JSON list of C-alpha atoms in Angstrom, two decimals:
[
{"chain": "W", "resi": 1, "resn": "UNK", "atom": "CA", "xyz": [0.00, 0.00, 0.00]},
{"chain": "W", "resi": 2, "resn": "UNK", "atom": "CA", "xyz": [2.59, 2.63, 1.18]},
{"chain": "W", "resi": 3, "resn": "UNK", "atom": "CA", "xyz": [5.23, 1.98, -1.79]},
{"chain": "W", "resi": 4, "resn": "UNK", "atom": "CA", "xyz": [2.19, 2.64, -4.08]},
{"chain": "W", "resi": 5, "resn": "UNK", "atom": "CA", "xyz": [1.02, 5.61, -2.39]},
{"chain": "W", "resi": 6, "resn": "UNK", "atom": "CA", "xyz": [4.78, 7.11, -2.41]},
{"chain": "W", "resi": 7, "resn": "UNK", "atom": "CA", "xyz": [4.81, 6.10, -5.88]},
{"chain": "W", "resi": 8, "resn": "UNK", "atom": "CA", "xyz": [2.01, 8.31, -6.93]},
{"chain": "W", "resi": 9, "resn": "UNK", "atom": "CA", "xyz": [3.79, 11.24, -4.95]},
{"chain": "W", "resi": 10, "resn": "UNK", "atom": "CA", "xyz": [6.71, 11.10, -7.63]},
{"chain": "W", "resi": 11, "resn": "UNK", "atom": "CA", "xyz": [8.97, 9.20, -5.24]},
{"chain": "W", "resi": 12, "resn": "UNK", "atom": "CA", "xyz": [11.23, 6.26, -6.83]},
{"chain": "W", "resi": 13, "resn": "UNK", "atom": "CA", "xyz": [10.27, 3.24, -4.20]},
{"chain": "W", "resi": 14, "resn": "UNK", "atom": "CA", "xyz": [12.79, 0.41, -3.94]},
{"chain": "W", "resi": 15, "resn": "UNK", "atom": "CA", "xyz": [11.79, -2.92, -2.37]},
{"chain": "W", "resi": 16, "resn": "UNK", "atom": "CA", "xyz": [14.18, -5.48, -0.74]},
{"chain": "W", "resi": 17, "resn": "UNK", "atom": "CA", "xyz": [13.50, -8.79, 0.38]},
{"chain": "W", "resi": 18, "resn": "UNK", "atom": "CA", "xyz": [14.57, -9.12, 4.05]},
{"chain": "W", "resi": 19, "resn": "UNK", "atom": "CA", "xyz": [16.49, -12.17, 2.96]},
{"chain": "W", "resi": 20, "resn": "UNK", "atom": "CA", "xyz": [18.52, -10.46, 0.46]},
{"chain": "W", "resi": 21, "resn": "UNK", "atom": "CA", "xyz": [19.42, -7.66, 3.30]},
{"chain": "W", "resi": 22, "resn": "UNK", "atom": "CA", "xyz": [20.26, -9.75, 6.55]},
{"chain": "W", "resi": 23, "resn": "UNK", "atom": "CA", "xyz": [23.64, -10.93, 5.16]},
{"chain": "W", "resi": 24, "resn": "UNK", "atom": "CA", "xyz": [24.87, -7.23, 5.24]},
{"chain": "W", "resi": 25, "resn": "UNK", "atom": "CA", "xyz": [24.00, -7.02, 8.94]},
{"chain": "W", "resi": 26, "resn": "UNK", "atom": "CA", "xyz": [26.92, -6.76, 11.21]},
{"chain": "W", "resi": 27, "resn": "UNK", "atom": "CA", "xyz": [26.52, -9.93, 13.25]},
{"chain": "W", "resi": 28, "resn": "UNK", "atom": "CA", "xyz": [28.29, -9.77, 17.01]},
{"chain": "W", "resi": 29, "resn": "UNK", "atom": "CA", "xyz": [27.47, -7.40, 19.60]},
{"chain": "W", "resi": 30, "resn": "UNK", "atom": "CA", "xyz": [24.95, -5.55, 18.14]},
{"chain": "W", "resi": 31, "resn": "UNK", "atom": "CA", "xyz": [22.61, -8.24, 16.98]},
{"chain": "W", "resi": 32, "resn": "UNK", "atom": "CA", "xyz": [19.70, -7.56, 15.54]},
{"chain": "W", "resi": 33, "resn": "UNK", "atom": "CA", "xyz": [17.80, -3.93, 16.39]},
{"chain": "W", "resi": 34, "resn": "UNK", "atom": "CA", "xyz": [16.57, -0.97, 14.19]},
{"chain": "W", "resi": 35, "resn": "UNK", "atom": "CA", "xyz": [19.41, 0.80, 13.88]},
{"chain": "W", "resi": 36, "resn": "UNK", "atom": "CA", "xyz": [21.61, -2.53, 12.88]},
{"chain": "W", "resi": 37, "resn": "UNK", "atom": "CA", "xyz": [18.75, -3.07, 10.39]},
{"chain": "W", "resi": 38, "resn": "UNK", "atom": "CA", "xyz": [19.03, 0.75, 8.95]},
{"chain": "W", "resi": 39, "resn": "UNK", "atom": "CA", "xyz": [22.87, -0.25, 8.49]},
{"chain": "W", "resi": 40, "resn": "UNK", "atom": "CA", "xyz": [22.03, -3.27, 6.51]},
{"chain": "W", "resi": 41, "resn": "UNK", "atom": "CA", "xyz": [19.73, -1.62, 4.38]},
{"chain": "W", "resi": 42, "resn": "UNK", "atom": "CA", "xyz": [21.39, 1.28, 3.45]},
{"chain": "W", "resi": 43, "resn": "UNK", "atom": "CA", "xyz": [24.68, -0.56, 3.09]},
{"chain": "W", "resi": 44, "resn": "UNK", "atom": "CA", "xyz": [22.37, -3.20, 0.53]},
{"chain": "W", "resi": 45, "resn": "UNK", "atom": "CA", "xyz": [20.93, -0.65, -1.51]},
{"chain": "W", "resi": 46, "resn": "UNK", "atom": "CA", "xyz": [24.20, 0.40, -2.86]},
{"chain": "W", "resi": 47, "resn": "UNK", "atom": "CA", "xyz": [25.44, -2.91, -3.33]},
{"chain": "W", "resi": 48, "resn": "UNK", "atom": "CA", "xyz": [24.95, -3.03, -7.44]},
{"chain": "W", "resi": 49, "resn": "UNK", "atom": "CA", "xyz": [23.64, -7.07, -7.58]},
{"chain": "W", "resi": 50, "resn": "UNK", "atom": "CA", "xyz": [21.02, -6.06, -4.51]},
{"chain": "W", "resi": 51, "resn": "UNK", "atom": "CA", "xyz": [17.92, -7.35, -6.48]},
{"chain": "W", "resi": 52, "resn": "UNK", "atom": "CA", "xyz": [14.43, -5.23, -5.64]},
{"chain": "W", "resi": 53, "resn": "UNK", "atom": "CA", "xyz": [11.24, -6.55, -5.35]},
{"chain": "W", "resi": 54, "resn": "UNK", "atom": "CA", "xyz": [8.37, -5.14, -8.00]},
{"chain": "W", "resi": 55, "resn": "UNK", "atom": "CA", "xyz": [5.52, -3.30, -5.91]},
{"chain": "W", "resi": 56, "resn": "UNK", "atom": "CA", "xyz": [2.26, -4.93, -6.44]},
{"chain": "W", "resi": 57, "resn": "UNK", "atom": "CA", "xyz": [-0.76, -3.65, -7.22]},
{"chain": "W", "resi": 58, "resn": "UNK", "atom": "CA", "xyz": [-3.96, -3.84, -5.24]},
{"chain": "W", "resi": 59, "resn": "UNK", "atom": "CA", "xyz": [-5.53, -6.99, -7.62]},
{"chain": "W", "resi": 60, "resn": "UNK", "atom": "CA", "xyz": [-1.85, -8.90, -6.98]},
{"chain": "W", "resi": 61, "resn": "UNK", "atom": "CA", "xyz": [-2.18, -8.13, -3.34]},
{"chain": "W", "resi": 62, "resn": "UNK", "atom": "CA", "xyz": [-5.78, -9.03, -3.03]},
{"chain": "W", "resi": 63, "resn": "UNK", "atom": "CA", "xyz": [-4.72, -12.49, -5.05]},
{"chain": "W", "resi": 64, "resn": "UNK", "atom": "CA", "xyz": [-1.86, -13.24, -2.47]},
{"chain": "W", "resi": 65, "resn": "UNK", "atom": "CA", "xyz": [-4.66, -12.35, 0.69]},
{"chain": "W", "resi": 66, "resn": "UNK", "atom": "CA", "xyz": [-6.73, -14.63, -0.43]},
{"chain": "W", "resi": 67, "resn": "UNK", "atom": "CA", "xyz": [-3.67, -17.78, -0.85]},
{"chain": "W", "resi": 68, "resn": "UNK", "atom": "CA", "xyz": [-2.59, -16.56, 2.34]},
{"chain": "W", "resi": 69, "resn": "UNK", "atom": "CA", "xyz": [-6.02, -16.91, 4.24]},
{"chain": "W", "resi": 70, "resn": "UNK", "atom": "CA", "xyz": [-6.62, -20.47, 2.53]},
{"chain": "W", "resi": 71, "resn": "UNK", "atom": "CA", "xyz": [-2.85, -21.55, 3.52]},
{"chain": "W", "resi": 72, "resn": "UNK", "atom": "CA", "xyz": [-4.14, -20.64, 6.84]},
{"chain": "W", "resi": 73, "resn": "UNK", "atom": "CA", "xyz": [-7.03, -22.65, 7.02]},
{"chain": "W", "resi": 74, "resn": "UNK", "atom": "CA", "xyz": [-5.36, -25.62, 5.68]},
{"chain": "W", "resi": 75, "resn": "UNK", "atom": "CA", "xyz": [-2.46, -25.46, 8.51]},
{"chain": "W", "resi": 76, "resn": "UNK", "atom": "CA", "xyz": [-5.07, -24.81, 11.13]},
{"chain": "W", "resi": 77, "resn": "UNK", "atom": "CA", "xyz": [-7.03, -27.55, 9.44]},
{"chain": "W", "resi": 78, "resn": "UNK", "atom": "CA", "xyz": [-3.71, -30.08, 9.81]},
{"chain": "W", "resi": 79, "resn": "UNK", "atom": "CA", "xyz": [-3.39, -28.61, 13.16]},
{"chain": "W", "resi": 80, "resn": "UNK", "atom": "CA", "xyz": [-6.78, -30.06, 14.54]},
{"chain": "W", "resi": 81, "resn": "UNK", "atom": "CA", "xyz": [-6.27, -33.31, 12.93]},
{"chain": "W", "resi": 82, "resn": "UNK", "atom": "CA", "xyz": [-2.76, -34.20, 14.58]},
{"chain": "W", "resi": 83, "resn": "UNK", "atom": "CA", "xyz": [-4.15, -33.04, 17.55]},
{"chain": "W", "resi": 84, "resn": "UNK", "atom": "CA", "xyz": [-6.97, -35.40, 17.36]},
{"chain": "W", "resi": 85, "resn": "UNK", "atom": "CA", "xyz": [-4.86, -38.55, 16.55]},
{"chain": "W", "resi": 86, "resn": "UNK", "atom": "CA", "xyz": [-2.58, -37.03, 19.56]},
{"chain": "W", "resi": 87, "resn": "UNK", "atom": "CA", "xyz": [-4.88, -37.09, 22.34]},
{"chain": "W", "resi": 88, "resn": "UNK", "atom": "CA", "xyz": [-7.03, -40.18, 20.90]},
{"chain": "W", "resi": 89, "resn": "UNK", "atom": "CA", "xyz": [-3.45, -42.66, 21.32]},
{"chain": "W", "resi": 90, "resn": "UNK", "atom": "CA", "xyz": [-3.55, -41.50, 24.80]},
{"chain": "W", "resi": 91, "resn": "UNK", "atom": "CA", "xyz": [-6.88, -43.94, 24.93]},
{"chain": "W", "resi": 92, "resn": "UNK", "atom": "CA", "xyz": [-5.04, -46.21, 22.65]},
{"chain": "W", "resi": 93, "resn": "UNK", "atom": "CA", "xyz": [-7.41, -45.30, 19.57]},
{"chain": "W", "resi": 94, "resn": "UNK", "atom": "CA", "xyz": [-4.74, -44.62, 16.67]},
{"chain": "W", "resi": 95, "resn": "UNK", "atom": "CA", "xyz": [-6.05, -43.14, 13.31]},
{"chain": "W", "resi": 96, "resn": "UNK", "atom": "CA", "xyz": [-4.78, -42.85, 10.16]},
{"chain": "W", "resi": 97, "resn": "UNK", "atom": "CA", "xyz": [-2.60, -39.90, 9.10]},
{"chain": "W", "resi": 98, "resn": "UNK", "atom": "CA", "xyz": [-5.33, -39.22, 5.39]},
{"chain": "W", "resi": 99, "resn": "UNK", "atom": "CA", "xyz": [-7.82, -36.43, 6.70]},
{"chain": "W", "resi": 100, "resn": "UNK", "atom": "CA", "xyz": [-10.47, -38.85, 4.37]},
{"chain": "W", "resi": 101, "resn": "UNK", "atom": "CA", "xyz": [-9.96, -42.00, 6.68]},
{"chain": "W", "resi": 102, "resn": "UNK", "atom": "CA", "xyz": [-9.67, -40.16, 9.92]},
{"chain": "W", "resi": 103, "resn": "UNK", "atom": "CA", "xyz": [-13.18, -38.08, 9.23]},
{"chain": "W", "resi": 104, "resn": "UNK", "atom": "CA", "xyz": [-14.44, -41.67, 8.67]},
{"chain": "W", "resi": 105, "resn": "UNK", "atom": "CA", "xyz": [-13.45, -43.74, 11.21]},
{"chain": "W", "resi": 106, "resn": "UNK", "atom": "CA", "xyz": [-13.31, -41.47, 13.82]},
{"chain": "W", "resi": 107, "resn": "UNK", "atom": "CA", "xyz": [-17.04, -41.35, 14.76]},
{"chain": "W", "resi": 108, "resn": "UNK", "atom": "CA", "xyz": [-17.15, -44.99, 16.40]},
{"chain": "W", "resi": 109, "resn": "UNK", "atom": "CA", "xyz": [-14.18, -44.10, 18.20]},
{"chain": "W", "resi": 110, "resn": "UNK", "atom": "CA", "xyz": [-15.04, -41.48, 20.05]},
{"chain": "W", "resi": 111, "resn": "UNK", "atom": "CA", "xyz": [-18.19, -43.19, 21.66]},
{"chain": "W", "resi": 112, "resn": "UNK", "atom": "CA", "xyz": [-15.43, -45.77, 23.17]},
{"chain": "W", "resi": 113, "resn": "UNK", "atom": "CA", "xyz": [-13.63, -43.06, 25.51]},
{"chain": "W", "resi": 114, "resn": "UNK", "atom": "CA", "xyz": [-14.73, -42.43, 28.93]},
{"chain": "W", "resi": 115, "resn": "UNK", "atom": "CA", "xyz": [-16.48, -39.38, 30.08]},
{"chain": "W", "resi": 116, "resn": "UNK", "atom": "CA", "xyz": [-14.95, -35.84, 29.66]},
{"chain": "W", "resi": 117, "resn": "UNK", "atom": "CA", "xyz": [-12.82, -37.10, 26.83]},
{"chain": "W", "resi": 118, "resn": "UNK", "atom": "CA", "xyz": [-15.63, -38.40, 25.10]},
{"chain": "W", "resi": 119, "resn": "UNK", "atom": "CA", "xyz": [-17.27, -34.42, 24.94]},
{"chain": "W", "resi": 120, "resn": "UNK", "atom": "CA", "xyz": [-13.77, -32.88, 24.10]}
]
């Protein structure tokens, strides 16, 4: 949003990728603060093979929002599984890693655990 908006103000916006800077930080006592940071990236910019990132516009960043919200979901989605399977083997009820065969077979399981664990 801001690179755009400086853009359209006439200034010349450079992006780096933080993985392209963090090499020219000075490692040591320092470590890693702003002003190391402002070192690295003024001391990158002038560096002639520093490679910039293109600024995207609003339909590329609306595009990557969207992968990023679904990635999300799917990692959350893993997430609940694995914890499932976890605290299931502590009854000794051990389900299959496929998210198909675990939404299948897990129903008779669950009405085999005692009490509490049965409503968790």
């Amino acid at each position: 949003h801001w690179a755009r908006v400086f853009a359209e103000h006439g200034h010349t916006v450079k992006l780096m990728a933080p993985k392209l800077v963090s090499p020219y930080r000075m490692s040591g006592k320092r470590g890693k603060n702003d002003a190391a940071d402002a070192a690295a990236i003024c001391e990158a910019v002038t560096r002639p093979s520093m490679r910039f990132v293109p600024v995207k516009d609003e339909h590329q960043q609306a595009t990557l929002c969207l992968h990023r919200t679904r990635q999300g979901f799917i990692e959350e989605r893993t997430s609940t599984y694995n914890r499932l399977r976890g605290l299931l083997s502590e009854f000794g009820v051990v389900l299959p890693q496929s998210p198909e065969r675990l939404r299948k077979e897990i129903g008779p399981c669950l009405d085999s655990l005692p009490g509490w664990a049965r409503r968790c």
